[in-house]
CSV table of C-alpha atoms in Angstrom, one decimal:
chain,number,residue,atom,x,y,z
Y,185,MET,CA,-32.0,51.3,59.7
Y,186,ASN,CA,-30.5,48.2,57.9
Y,187,ARG,CA,-26.8,47.6,58.0
Y,188,THR,CA,-25.0,47.7,54.6
Y,189,ALA,CA,-21.9,45.9,53.4
Y,190,ILE,CA,-19.8,45.9,50.3
Y,191,VAL,CA,-17.7,43.0,49.0
Y,192,VAL,CA,-14.9,43.6,46.5
Y,193,GLY,CA,-14.1,40.5,44.6
Y,194,SER,CA,-16.4,37.6,43.8
Y,195,GLY,CA,-14.4,34.5,44.3
Y,196,PRO,CA,-15.9,31.8,46.4
Y,197,ASN,CA,-14.8,33.6,49.6
Y,198,GLY,CA,-16.3,36.9,48.5
Y,199,LEU,CA,-19.6,35.3,47.5
Y,200,THR,CA,-19.8,33.3,50.7
Y,201,ALA,CA,-19.1,36.4,52.8
Y,202,ALA,CA,-21.9,38.2,50.9
Y,203,ALA,CA,-24.3,35.2,51.5
Y,204,ALA,CA,-23.5,35.0,55.2
Y,205,LEU,CA,-24.1,38.7,55.6
Y,206,ALA,CA,-27.2,38.9,53.5
Y,207,SER,CA,-28.8,35.8,55.1
Y,208,ARG,CA,-28.9,37.9,58.4
Y,209,GLY,CA,-30.6,40.9,56.8
Y,210,VAL,CA,-27.6,42.9,55.8
Y,211,GLU,CA,-28.0,44.9,52.5
Y,212,VAL,CA,-25.0,43.6,50.4
Y,213,THR,CA,-23.5,44.8,47.1
Y,214,VAL,CA,-20.7,42.9,45.3
Y,215,TYR,CA,-18.2,44.5,42.9
Y,216,GLU,CA,-16.2,42.3,40.5
Y,217,GLN,CA,-13.7,43.6,37.9
Y,218,ALA,CA,-14.1,40.6,35.6
Y,219,GLY,CA,-17.0,40.1,33.3
Y,220,GLU,CA,-18.4,37.2,35.4
Y,221,PRO,CA,-18.3,36.2,39.0
Y,222,GLY,CA,-16.4,33.2,40.4
Y,223,GLY,CA,-12.8,34.1,40.7
Y,224,GLY,CA,-10.7,30.9,40.6
Y,225,ALA,CA,-13.8,28.7,40.6
Y,226,ARG,CA,-15.0,29.3,37.1
Y,227,SER,CA,-15.5,26.8,34.3
Y,228,GLY,CA,-15.6,27.5,30.5
Y,229,GLU,CA,-15.4,26.0,27.0
Y,230,LEU,CA,-11.6,26.3,26.9
Y,231,LEU,CA,-11.1,23.4,24.4
Y,232,GLY,CA,-14.2,23.7,22.2
Y,233,SER,CA,-17.9,24.2,22.2
Y,234,GLY,CA,-19.8,21.9,24.6
Y,235,LEU,CA,-16.6,20.9,26.4
Y,236,VAL,CA,-16.6,22.1,30.0
Y,237,SER,CA,-13.1,22.7,31.5
Y,238,ASP,CA,-12.3,24.0,35.0
Y,239,LEU,CA,-10.4,27.2,34.5
Y,240,GLY,CA,-9.1,27.1,38.0
Y,241,ALA,CA,-9.9,24.7,40.8
Y,242,ALA,CA,-10.9,21.1,40.0
Y,243,ALA,CA,-11.4,18.6,42.8
Y,244,HIS,CA,-12.9,19.6,46.1
Y,245,PRO,CA,-12.1,17.6,49.3
Y,246,PHE,CA,-12.7,20.8,51.4
Y,247,ALA,CA,-15.8,22.1,49.5
Y,248,VAL,CA,-17.9,19.0,50.0
Y,249,GLY,CA,-17.6,19.2,53.8
Y,250,SER,CA,-17.2,22.9,54.1
Y,251,PRO,CA,-19.1,24.2,57.2
Y,252,ALA,CA,-20.0,27.3,55.2
Y,253,PHE,CA,-21.4,25.5,52.2
Y,254,ARG,CA,-23.3,23.1,54.4
Y,255,SER,CA,-24.9,26.0,56.3
Y,256,LEU,CA,-25.8,27.7,53.0
Y,257,ASP,CA,-27.2,24.3,51.7
Y,258,LEU,CA,-25.8,24.7,48.3
Y,259,GLU,CA,-27.1,21.4,47.2
Y,260,SER,CA,-30.7,22.7,47.5
Y,261,HIS,CA,-29.6,25.3,45.0
Y,262,GLY,CA,-28.6,22.8,42.3
Y,263,LEU,CA,-25.1,21.8,43.3
Y,264,GLU,CA,-24.4,18.1,42.8
Y,265,TRP,CA,-21.2,16.3,43.9
Y,266,VAL,CA,-19.9,13.5,41.8
Y,267,HIS,CA,-17.4,11.0,43.3
Y,268,PRO,CA,-14.9,9.2,41.1
Y,269,ARG,CA,-14.3,5.5,41.8
Y,270,TYR,CA,-11.0,6.4,43.6
Y,271,PRO,CA,-10.3,9.9,45.1
Y,272,MET,CA,-6.7,9.8,44.1
Y,273,ALA,CA,-3.9,7.7,42.5
Y,274,HIS,CA,-0.1,8.0,42.5
Y,275,PRO,CA,1.5,6.1,39.6
Y,276,LEU,CA,4.9,4.5,40.3
Y,277,SER,CA,7.5,3.3,37.7
Y,278,GLY,CA,7.5,-0.4,37.0
Y,279,GLN,CA,4.8,-1.2,39.5
Y,280,GLU,CA,1.1,-0.7,40.3
Y,281,SER,CA,-0.2,2.7,41.3
Y,282,ALA,CA,-0.8,3.5,45.0
Y,283,ILE,CA,-4.5,4.2,45.3
Y,284,LEU,CA,-6.4,6.3,47.8
Y,285,HIS,CA,-9.8,4.6,48.3
Y,286,ARG,CA,-13.0,6.0,49.8
Y,287,ASP,CA,-12.3,3.9,52.9
Y,288,ALA,CA,-9.2,3.7,55.0
Y,289,ALA,CA,-9.1,-0.1,55.3
Y,290,SER,CA,-9.0,-0.6,51.6
Y,291,THR,CA,-6.3,2.0,51.2
Y,292,ALA,CA,-4.2,0.5,54.0
Y,293,ALA,CA,-4.6,-3.1,52.8
Y,294,GLN,CA,-2.3,-2.4,49.8
Y,295,PHE,CA,0.6,-1.4,52.0
Y,296,GLY,CA,1.2,-4.7,53.8
Y,297,PRO,CA,3.5,-4.0,56.8
Y,298,ASP,CA,2.5,-0.3,56.7
Y,299,ALA,CA,-1.2,-0.9,56.9
Y,300,ALA,CA,-1.6,-0.4,60.7
Y,301,TRP,CA,0.5,2.8,60.6
Y,302,TRP,CA,-1.4,4.2,57.7
Y,303,LEU,CA,-4.7,3.8,59.6
Y,304,ARG,CA,-3.1,5.3,62.8
Y,305,VAL,CA,-1.6,8.3,61.0
Y,306,HIS,CA,-4.8,9.3,59.3
Y,307,ALA,CA,-7.2,8.4,62.2
Y,308,PRO,CA,-7.9,12.0,63.5
Y,309,VAL,CA,-9.4,13.0,60.1
Y,310,THR,CA,-10.7,9.7,58.9
Y,311,GLU,CA,-12.7,9.1,62.1
Y,312,HIS,CA,-13.7,12.8,62.7
Y,313,PRO,CA,-13.9,14.5,59.3
Y,314,MET,CA,-16.5,17.1,60.0
Y,315,ASP,CA,-15.0,17.9,63.4
Y,316,MET,CA,-11.6,18.3,61.9
Y,317,LEU,CA,-12.9,20.5,59.1
Y,318,GLU,CA,-14.4,22.8,61.7
Y,319,ASN,CA,-11.1,22.8,63.6
Y,320,ILE,CA,-8.8,23.6,60.6
Y,321,THR,CA,-11.0,25.9,58.5
Y,322,GLY,CA,-11.0,28.7,61.1
Y,323,PRO,CA,-8.2,30.7,62.6
Y,324,LEU,CA,-5.5,28.3,63.9
Y,325,LEU,CA,-4.5,30.6,66.8
Y,326,ARG,CA,-7.7,30.0,68.8
Y,327,LEU,CA,-9.1,27.3,71.0
Y,328,PRO,CA,-10.5,24.7,68.5
Y,329,PRO,CA,-14.1,23.6,68.8
Y,330,HIS,CA,-13.2,19.9,68.9
Y,331,LEU,CA,-10.2,19.5,71.2
Y,332,LEU,CA,-9.5,15.8,71.3
Y,333,PRO,CA,-9.2,15.1,67.6
Y,334,MET,CA,-7.3,18.3,67.2
Y,335,ALA,CA,-4.8,17.3,69.8
Y,336,SER,CA,-4.3,13.9,68.1
Y,337,PHE,CA,-3.9,15.6,64.8
Y,338,GLY,CA,-1.4,18.0,66.1
Y,339,LEU,CA,1.0,15.2,67.2
Y,340,ARG,CA,1.2,14.2,63.5
Y,341,ALA,CA,0.8,17.6,61.8
Y,342,ALA,CA,3.9,19.3,63.3
Y,343,TRP,CA,6.4,17.1,61.5
Y,344,PRO,CA,7.9,17.6,58.1
Y,345,ALA,CA,6.3,15.2,55.7
Y,346,THR,CA,9.7,13.6,55.0
Y,347,THR,CA,10.3,12.9,58.7
Y,348,LEU,CA,6.9,11.4,59.3
Y,349,ALA,CA,6.9,9.3,56.1
Y,350,ARG,CA,10.4,7.9,56.6
Y,351,SER,CA,9.8,7.2,60.3
Y,352,VAL,CA,6.6,5.3,60.1
Y,353,PHE,CA,6.3,4.0,56.5
Y,354,LYS,CA,8.6,1.3,55.1
Y,355,THR,CA,7.0,0.7,51.7
Y,356,PRO,CA,7.6,3.1,48.7
Y,357,GLU,CA,3.9,3.0,47.9
Y,358,ALA,CA,2.8,4.4,51.3
Y,359,ARG,CA,5.5,7.0,51.3
Y,360,ALA,CA,4.6,8.2,47.8
Y,361,LEU,CA,0.8,8.3,48.4
Y,362,PHE,CA,1.3,10.3,51.7
Y,363,GLY,CA,3.9,12.6,50.1
Y,364,GLY,CA,1.8,13.4,47.2
Y,365,SER,CA,-1.0,14.6,49.5
Y,366,ALA,CA,1.5,16.6,51.6
Y,367,ALA,CA,2.7,18.3,48.4
Y,368,HIS,CA,-0.6,20.1,48.0
Y,369,SER,CA,0.8,22.5,50.5
Y,370,MET,CA,3.3,23.7,47.8
Y,371,LEU,CA,5.9,23.6,50.6
Y,372,PRO,CA,9.2,21.7,50.5
Y,373,LEU,CA,8.4,18.4,52.2
Y,374,THR,CA,11.2,19.0,54.7
Y,375,HIS,CA,9.3,22.0,56.1
Y,376,PRO,CA,7.7,21.7,59.5
Y,377,PHE,CA,3.9,21.1,59.4
Y,378,SER,CA,4.0,19.8,55.8
Y,379,ALA,CA,2.9,16.5,57.2
Y,380,ALA,CA,-0.4,18.1,58.2
Y,381,PHE,CA,-1.5,18.3,54.6
Y,382,GLY,CA,-0.7,14.6,54.0
Y,383,VAL,CA,-2.9,13.7,57.0
Y,384,VAL,CA,-5.7,16.0,56.0
Y,385,PHE,CA,-6.0,15.2,52.3
Y,386,GLY,CA,-5.6,11.4,52.9
Y,387,GLY,CA,-8.1,11.4,55.8
Y,388,LEU,CA,-10.7,13.4,53.8
Y,389,GLY,CA,-10.3,11.0,50.9
Y,390,HIS,CA,-11.1,8.2,53.2
Y,391,SER,CA,-14.2,9.9,54.5
Y,392,SER,CA,-15.9,12.7,52.6
Y,393,GLY,CA,-13.9,12.0,49.4
Y,394,TRP,CA,-12.5,14.2,46.7
Y,395,PRO,CA,-15.5,14.9,44.5
Y,396,VAL,CA,-16.0,17.1,41.5
Y,397,ALA,CA,-19.0,19.3,40.8
Y,398,ARG,CA,-21.3,18.0,38.1
Y,399,GLY,CA,-21.1,20.3,35.2
Y,400,GLY,CA,-17.9,22.0,36.3
Y,401,THR,CA,-16.5,23.8,39.3
Y,402,GLY,CA,-18.5,26.8,38.1
Y,403,GLN,CA,-21.6,25.1,39.4
Y,404,ILE,CA,-20.4,25.9,42.9
Y,405,VAL,CA,-20.5,29.6,41.9
Y,406,THR,CA,-23.9,29.1,40.3
Y,407,ALA,CA,-25.3,27.7,43.6
Y,408,LEU,CA,-23.8,30.6,45.6
Y,409,LEU,CA,-25.3,33.1,43.1
Y,410,ALA,CA,-28.7,31.5,43.6
Y,411,VAL,CA,-28.3,32.1,47.4
Y,412,LEU,CA,-27.4,35.7,46.8
Y,413,ARG,CA,-30.4,36.2,44.4
Y,414,PHE,CA,-32.7,34.8,47.1
Y,415,HIS,CA,-31.4,37.4,49.6
Y,416,GLY,CA,-31.5,40.3,47.1
Y,417,VAL,CA,-27.7,40.8,46.8
Y,418,ARG,CA,-26.7,43.2,44.0
Y,419,ILE,CA,-23.6,42.1,41.9
Y,420,HIS,CA,-21.8,44.5,39.6
Y,421,THR,CA,-19.5,42.7,37.2
Y,422,GLY,CA,-17.1,44.5,34.9
Y,423,SER,CA,-16.7,47.0,37.7
Y,424,PRO,CA,-13.1,47.3,38.9
Y,425,VAL,CA,-12.5,49.2,42.1
Y,426,THR,CA,-9.2,51.1,42.2
Y,427,ASP,CA,-9.6,53.1,45.3
Y,428,LEU,CA,-11.8,52.6,48.4
Y,429,ARG,CA,-12.9,56.2,48.1
Y,430,GLU,CA,-14.8,55.3,44.9
Y,431,LEU,CA,-17.2,53.1,46.9
Y,432,PRO,CA,-20.5,54.3,48.4
Y,433,ALA,CA,-20.7,54.5,52.2
Y,434,ALA,CA,-21.2,51.2,53.9
Y,435,ASP,CA,-21.0,49.8,57.5
Y,436,ALA,CA,-18.5,47.2,56.4
Y,437,VAL,CA,-16.3,46.6,53.3
Y,438,LEU,CA,-14.8,43.1,52.8
Y,439,LEU,CA,-12.0,42.6,50.3
Y,440,ASP,CA,-11.6,39.2,48.6
Y,441,LEU,CA,-8.1,40.3,47.6
Y,442,THR,CA,-4.6,39.3,48.5
Y,443,PRO,CA,-2.2,41.8,50.3
Y,444,ARG,CA,-0.8,43.3,47.1
Y,445,GLN,CA,-4.2,44.3,45.8
Y,446,VAL,CA,-5.3,45.5,49.3
Y,447,LEU,CA,-2.3,47.8,49.4
Y,448,ASP,CA,-3.1,49.2,46.0
Y,449,LEU,CA,-6.8,49.8,46.9
Y,450,ALA,CA,-6.6,50.9,50.5
Y,451,GLY,CA,-3.0,51.7,51.3
Y,452,THR,CA,-3.5,55.3,52.3
Y,453,GLN,CA,-6.2,54.3,54.8
Y,454,LEU,CA,-4.2,51.7,56.6
Y,455,SER,CA,-1.8,52.3,59.5
Y,456,THR,CA,1.9,52.4,58.8
Y,457,ARG,CA,2.4,49.2,60.8
Y,458,TYR,CA,-0.3,47.3,59.0
Y,459,ARG,CA,1.0,48.4,55.6
Y,460,GLY,CA,4.4,47.1,56.6
Y,461,TRP,CA,3.0,43.7,57.4
Y,462,LEU,CA,1.2,43.5,54.0
Y,463,ARG,CA,4.3,44.6,52.1
Y,464,ARG,CA,6.3,41.8,53.7
Y,465,TRP,CA,3.8,39.2,52.6
Y,466,LYS,CA,5.4,36.5,50.5
Y,467,TYR,CA,3.7,34.7,47.6
Y,468,GLY,CA,4.5,31.0,47.1
Y,469,THR,CA,5.1,28.4,44.4
Y,470,GLY,CA,3.4,29.0,41.1
Y,471,ALA,CA,1.3,26.8,38.8
Y,472,HIS,CA,1.9,26.1,35.1
Y,473,LYS,CA,-1.4,24.8,33.9
Y,474,VAL,CA,-2.1,22.6,30.9
Y,475,ASP,CA,-5.6,21.4,29.8
Y,476,TYR,CA,-5.9,18.6,27.3
Y,477,LEU,CA,-8.6,17.2,25.0
Y,478,LEU,CA,-7.8,13.5,24.4
Y,479,ASP,CA,-9.4,11.0,22.0
Y,480,GLY,CA,-9.9,8.6,24.9
Y,481,PRO,CA,-8.9,7.9,28.4
Y,482,VAL,CA,-5.3,8.5,29.5
Y,483,PRO,CA,-3.5,5.2,28.7
Y,484,TRP,CA,-2.1,4.7,32.2
Y,485,THR,CA,0.1,1.7,32.7
Y,486,ASP,CA,-2.0,0.8,35.7
Y,487,GLU,CA,-5.5,1.0,34.2
Y,488,ARG,CA,-7.1,1.6,37.6
Y,489,THR,CA,-5.5,5.1,37.5
Y,490,ALA,CA,-8.0,6.1,34.8
Y,491,HIS,CA,-10.7,5.9,37.5
Y,492,ALA,CA,-9.0,8.2,39.9
Y,493,GLY,CA,-10.4,11.8,40.2
Y,494,THR,CA,-7.0,13.2,41.1
Y,495,VAL,CA,-3.6,11.8,40.0
Y,496,HIS,CA,-0.1,12.8,41.4
Y,497,VAL,CA,2.3,12.4,38.5
Y,498,VAL,CA,5.9,12.5,39.6
Y,499,GLY,CA,7.1,9.1,40.6
Y,500,SER,CA,8.7,7.9,43.8
Y,501,PHE,CA,8.7,9.7,47.1
Y,502,GLU,CA,12.3,10.6,46.6
Y,503,GLU,CA,11.6,12.1,43.2
Y,504,LEU,CA,8.8,14.1,44.7
Y,505,VAL,CA,10.9,15.4,47.5
Y,506,HIS,CA,13.7,16.4,45.1
Y,507,ALA,CA,11.2,18.1,42.7
Y,508,GLU,CA,9.6,20.2,45.5
Y,509,HIS,CA,13.0,21.1,46.9
Y,510,LEU,CA,14.2,22.5,43.6
Y,511,THR,CA,11.0,24.3,42.9
Y,512,ASN,CA,11.1,26.1,46.3
Y,513,ARG,CA,14.7,27.1,45.5
Y,514,GLY,CA,13.5,28.8,42.3
Y,515,GLN,CA,14.5,26.1,39.9
Y,516,VAL,CA,12.3,24.2,37.4
Y,517,PRO,CA,13.0,20.4,37.9
Y,518,ASP,CA,13.3,18.2,34.8
Y,519,ARG,CA,10.6,16.1,36.3
Y,520,PRO,CA,8.2,18.5,38.1
Y,521,PHE,CA,5.4,17.5,40.4
Y,522,VAL,CA,2.3,17.4,38.2
Y,523,LEU,CA,-1.2,17.3,39.7
Y,524,ALA,CA,-3.8,16.0,37.3
Y,525,ALA,CA,-7.6,15.8,37.5
Y,526,GLN,CA,-9.8,13.5,35.3
Y,527,GLN,CA,-13.2,15.1,36.0
Y,528,SER,CA,-14.8,13.9,32.8
Y,529,MET,CA,-14.3,10.3,33.8
Y,530,ALA,CA,-16.6,10.8,36.8
Y,531,ASP,CA,-18.8,13.5,35.1
Y,532,PRO,CA,-19.4,12.6,31.4
Y,533,THR,CA,-21.7,15.6,31.0
Y,534,ARG,CA,-18.5,17.7,30.4
Y,535,VAL,CA,-17.5,16.0,27.1
Y,536,SER,CA,-18.9,13.8,24.4
Y,537,GLY,CA,-18.0,11.3,21.7
Y,538,GLY,CA,-15.7,9.1,23.8
Y,539,ARG,CA,-13.2,11.9,24.3
Y,540,GLN,CA,-11.7,12.9,27.6
Y,541,LEU,CA,-10.7,16.2,29.2
Y,542,LEU,CA,-7.5,16.2,31.4
Y,543,TRP,CA,-6.8,19.1,33.7
Y,544,SER,CA,-3.2,19.5,35.0
Y,545,TYR,CA,-0.7,21.8,36.5
Y,546,ALA,CA,3.0,21.6,37.5
Y,547,HIS,CA,4.5,23.2,40.5
Y,548,VAL,CA,7.0,25.9,39.3
Y,549,PRO,CA,8.8,28.8,40.9
Y,550,ASN,CA,6.6,31.9,41.4
Y,551,GLY,CA,6.4,33.9,38.2
Y,552,SER,CA,8.3,31.3,36.2
Y,553,ARG,CA,8.6,31.9,32.5
Y,554,ALA,CA,10.2,28.5,31.7
Y,555,ASP,CA,8.9,26.3,28.9
Y,556,VAL,CA,7.3,23.8,31.2
Y,557,GLY,CA,4.6,22.4,28.9
Y,558,PRO,CA,6.9,19.7,27.3
Y,559,LEU,CA,8.0,18.6,30.8
Y,560,ILE,CA,4.4,18.1,31.8
Y,561,ASP,CA,3.8,16.1,28.6
Y,562,ALA,CA,6.8,14.0,29.4
Y,563,GLN,CA,5.7,13.2,32.9
Y,564,PHE,CA,2.4,11.9,31.6
Y,565,GLU,CA,4.2,9.8,28.9
Y,566,ARG,CA,6.3,8.2,31.6
Y,567,PHE,CA,3.3,6.6,33.3
Y,568,ALA,CA,1.0,6.5,30.3
Y,569,PRO,CA,3.0,5.4,27.2
Y,570,GLY,CA,1.2,6.6,24.1
Y,571,PHE,CA,-0.2,9.7,25.9
Y,572,ARG,CA,1.0,12.1,23.3
Y,573,ASP,CA,-0.7,10.2,20.6
Y,574,ARG,CA,-4.0,10.7,22.3
Y,575,ILE,CA,-3.8,14.5,22.3
Y,576,ILE,CA,-6.4,16.3,20.1
Y,577,ALA,CA,-5.8,19.8,21.5
Y,578,ARG,CA,-4.1,21.4,24.5
Y,579,VAL,CA,-4.1,24.8,26.1
Y,580,GLU,CA,-1.2,26.1,28.3
Y,581,THR,CA,-1.7,28.7,31.0
Y,582,PRO,CA,1.6,29.7,32.5
Y,583,PRO,CA,1.9,31.7,35.8
Y,584,ASP,CA,1.7,35.1,34.1
Y,585,ALA,CA,-1.5,34.1,32.2
Y,586,LEU,CA,-3.1,32.8,35.4
Y,587,GLU,CA,-2.4,36.2,37.1
Y,588,ALA,CA,-3.8,38.1,34.1
Y,589,TRP,CA,-6.9,35.9,34.3
Y,590,ASN,CA,-7.3,36.4,38.1
Y,591,PRO,CA,-5.1,39.1,39.7
Y,592,ASN,CA,-5.3,37.2,43.0
Y,593,LEU,CA,-3.1,34.5,41.5
Y,594,VAL,CA,0.1,36.5,41.9
Y,595,GLY,CA,2.9,34.9,40.0
Y,596,GLY,CA,0.7,31.8,39.5
Y,597,ASP,CA,0.3,31.3,43.3
Y,598,ILE,CA,-3.1,29.6,43.6
Y,599,GLY,CA,-3.1,29.7,47.5
Y,600,GLY,CA,-3.1,33.4,48.2
Y,601,GLY,CA,0.4,33.4,49.6
Y,602,SER,CA,3.1,31.0,50.8
Y,603,LEU,CA,2.6,28.8,53.8
Y,604,ARG,CA,6.2,28.9,54.8
Y,605,GLY,CA,7.3,30.1,58.2
Y,606,THR,CA,4.7,32.0,60.2
Y,607,GLN,CA,2.5,32.6,57.2
Y,608,GLN,CA,0.8,29.3,57.7
Y,609,PHE,CA,-0.6,30.5,61.0
Y,610,LEU,CA,-0.4,34.4,60.8
Y,611,ARG,CA,-2.4,35.2,57.7
Y,612,PRO,CA,-2.1,38.0,56.5
Y,613,ALA,CA,-0.5,39.7,59.5
Y,614,PRO,CA,0.7,38.8,63.1
Y,615,THR,CA,-2.7,39.4,64.8
Y,616,LEU,CA,-5.3,37.4,66.5
Y,617,ARG,CA,-8.0,39.1,64.4
Y,618,PRO,CA,-6.8,38.1,60.9
Y,619,TYR,CA,-9.9,39.3,59.0
Y,620,ASN,CA,-9.8,42.8,60.5
Y,621,THR,CA,-7.5,45.4,59.0
Y,622,SER,CA,-6.1,48.5,60.8
Y,623,HIS,CA,-9.0,50.5,59.4
Y,624,ALA,CA,-12.3,50.2,61.3
Y,625,GLY,CA,-15.0,48.6,59.1
Y,626,LEU,CA,-12.5,47.2,56.5
Y,627,TYR,CA,-11.9,43.5,56.4
Y,628,ILE,CA,-10.0,40.9,54.3
Y,629,CYS,CA,-11.8,37.7,53.3
Y,630,SER,CA,-9.5,36.1,50.7
Y,631,SER,CA,-7.3,33.0,50.7
Y,632,SER,CA,-4.6,35.2,52.3
Y,633,THR,CA,-6.6,34.8,55.5
Y,634,PRO,CA,-7.3,31.5,57.4
Y,635,PRO,CA,-7.7,28.8,56.4
Y,636,GLY,CA,-5.9,29.6,53.1
Y,637,GLY,CA,-6.4,28.4,49.6
Y,638,GLY,CA,-9.1,26.1,48.2
Y,639,VAL,CA,-12.7,26.3,47.3
Y,640,HIS,CA,-14.6,26.2,50.6
Y,641,GLY,CA,-15.7,29.7,51.3
Y,642,MET,CA,-14.5,29.6,54.9
Y,643,ALA,CA,-12.4,32.7,54.7
Y,644,GLY,CA,-15.5,34.7,53.6
Y,645,TRP,CA,-17.6,32.9,56.2
Y,646,ASN,CA,-15.2,33.7,59.0
Y,647,ALA,CA,-14.8,37.3,57.9
Y,648,ALA,CA,-18.6,37.8,58.0
Y,649,ARG,CA,-18.6,36.4,61.5
Y,650,ALA,CA,-15.9,39.0,62.4
Y,651,VAL,CA,-18.1,41.7,61.1
Y,652,PHE,CA,-21.0,40.6,63.2
Y,653,ARG,CA,-18.8,40.3,66.2
Y,654,ASP,CA,-17.6,43.9,65.8
Y,655,TRP,CA,-21.1,45.1,65.3
Y,656,GLY,CA,-22.2,43.3,68.4
Y,657,ARG,CA,-19.5,45.3,70.3
Y,658,GLY,CA,-20.7,48.6,68.8
Y,659,ARG,CA,-17.9,48.9,66.2
Y,660,ARG,CA,-18.6,50.4,62.7
């Protein structure tokens, strides 16, 4: 008799889990409470008819090299990656922007005395991008499949970003560019292991790049859905599940949910100890999102910045460190760290008539209700004078609205939970089997499990492997 599985939640991880199971003959059904699948990887006409905005995730350094997406061959199902001229830029006051190029040598050349150190710091990822993606997109508490690059990476990764940047880089440009990448962790840059994110994001930019999906991030979901249709997976949208007992019998149930929703859905079926772990789960820094429709490109002081897919808008390394320190203490800085994406510069199919779409969010305290929109506008104006005059329309999505749109984004946390302390390695509980719950046959496959946030599907892929492992041992 065929095995059966149910997936609750249709974000990229849930859809990838369903695809991994169905591709090996499992009969899979997906339940999604929203009216359409995709979770945080959806796109829509937020700013007008024919204008494609990414409602959640935007640029995809992890997706383009994801072992899961490569195995599922999403590009044969219509997904097309588009690379901007530069993966990333970091504007600086009164001087040229620091630019992350598609090759390490060109990036390093702009840093003069820091060039050799820039290459050395990023070498494990720059030189072994696919090996390192396999290492870091699985559970970290295991023997990695590629030991040598992982050992070299570990020597750099364990440091706080502030310590590494101040120890090896002398130029403000190198420090700022490295710090901006490290800040994707949403950790204070004085936190141990925050340097890991600077090394990973910079190294991936040098190698596989930070592309966008042609036609919007939602095209990643469209490709995943094509895989599911091929394998006969049933998807029920507009179908909220409030109690596991509502579901039909299945050999495995996988939850693309964060700990708060897992407790609501399955609390009575979990052990007291496991429930305690989930209750202690901490959510991290929130996002306050602003999408803009402009009458032309952003008027950056350094015009090269207009050709970068992702832009870190905050200023110097010192300003960045200060902003992230305040945010992680529960305060909204006057000059927050703003992460911007200029997808329509690389992908003109998203807009017409010479206009441009600009996607952005600021790091804010979890659940913040502060009026952050004007602060974001002001940060753009600092590095692109005349920016406000270019605005045709804008849509703000503060943390509570993000959570209302996607309940996994608790308090605006787009990463499924803070990476502070042990939560970077023990997600969502202190166990060597992170995808298994205390209830046999019940699994978690969300960004609250390794490797964490981002559109890469690896949490779902790894959870499906855990299911097959258990079935191979006779567990149901």
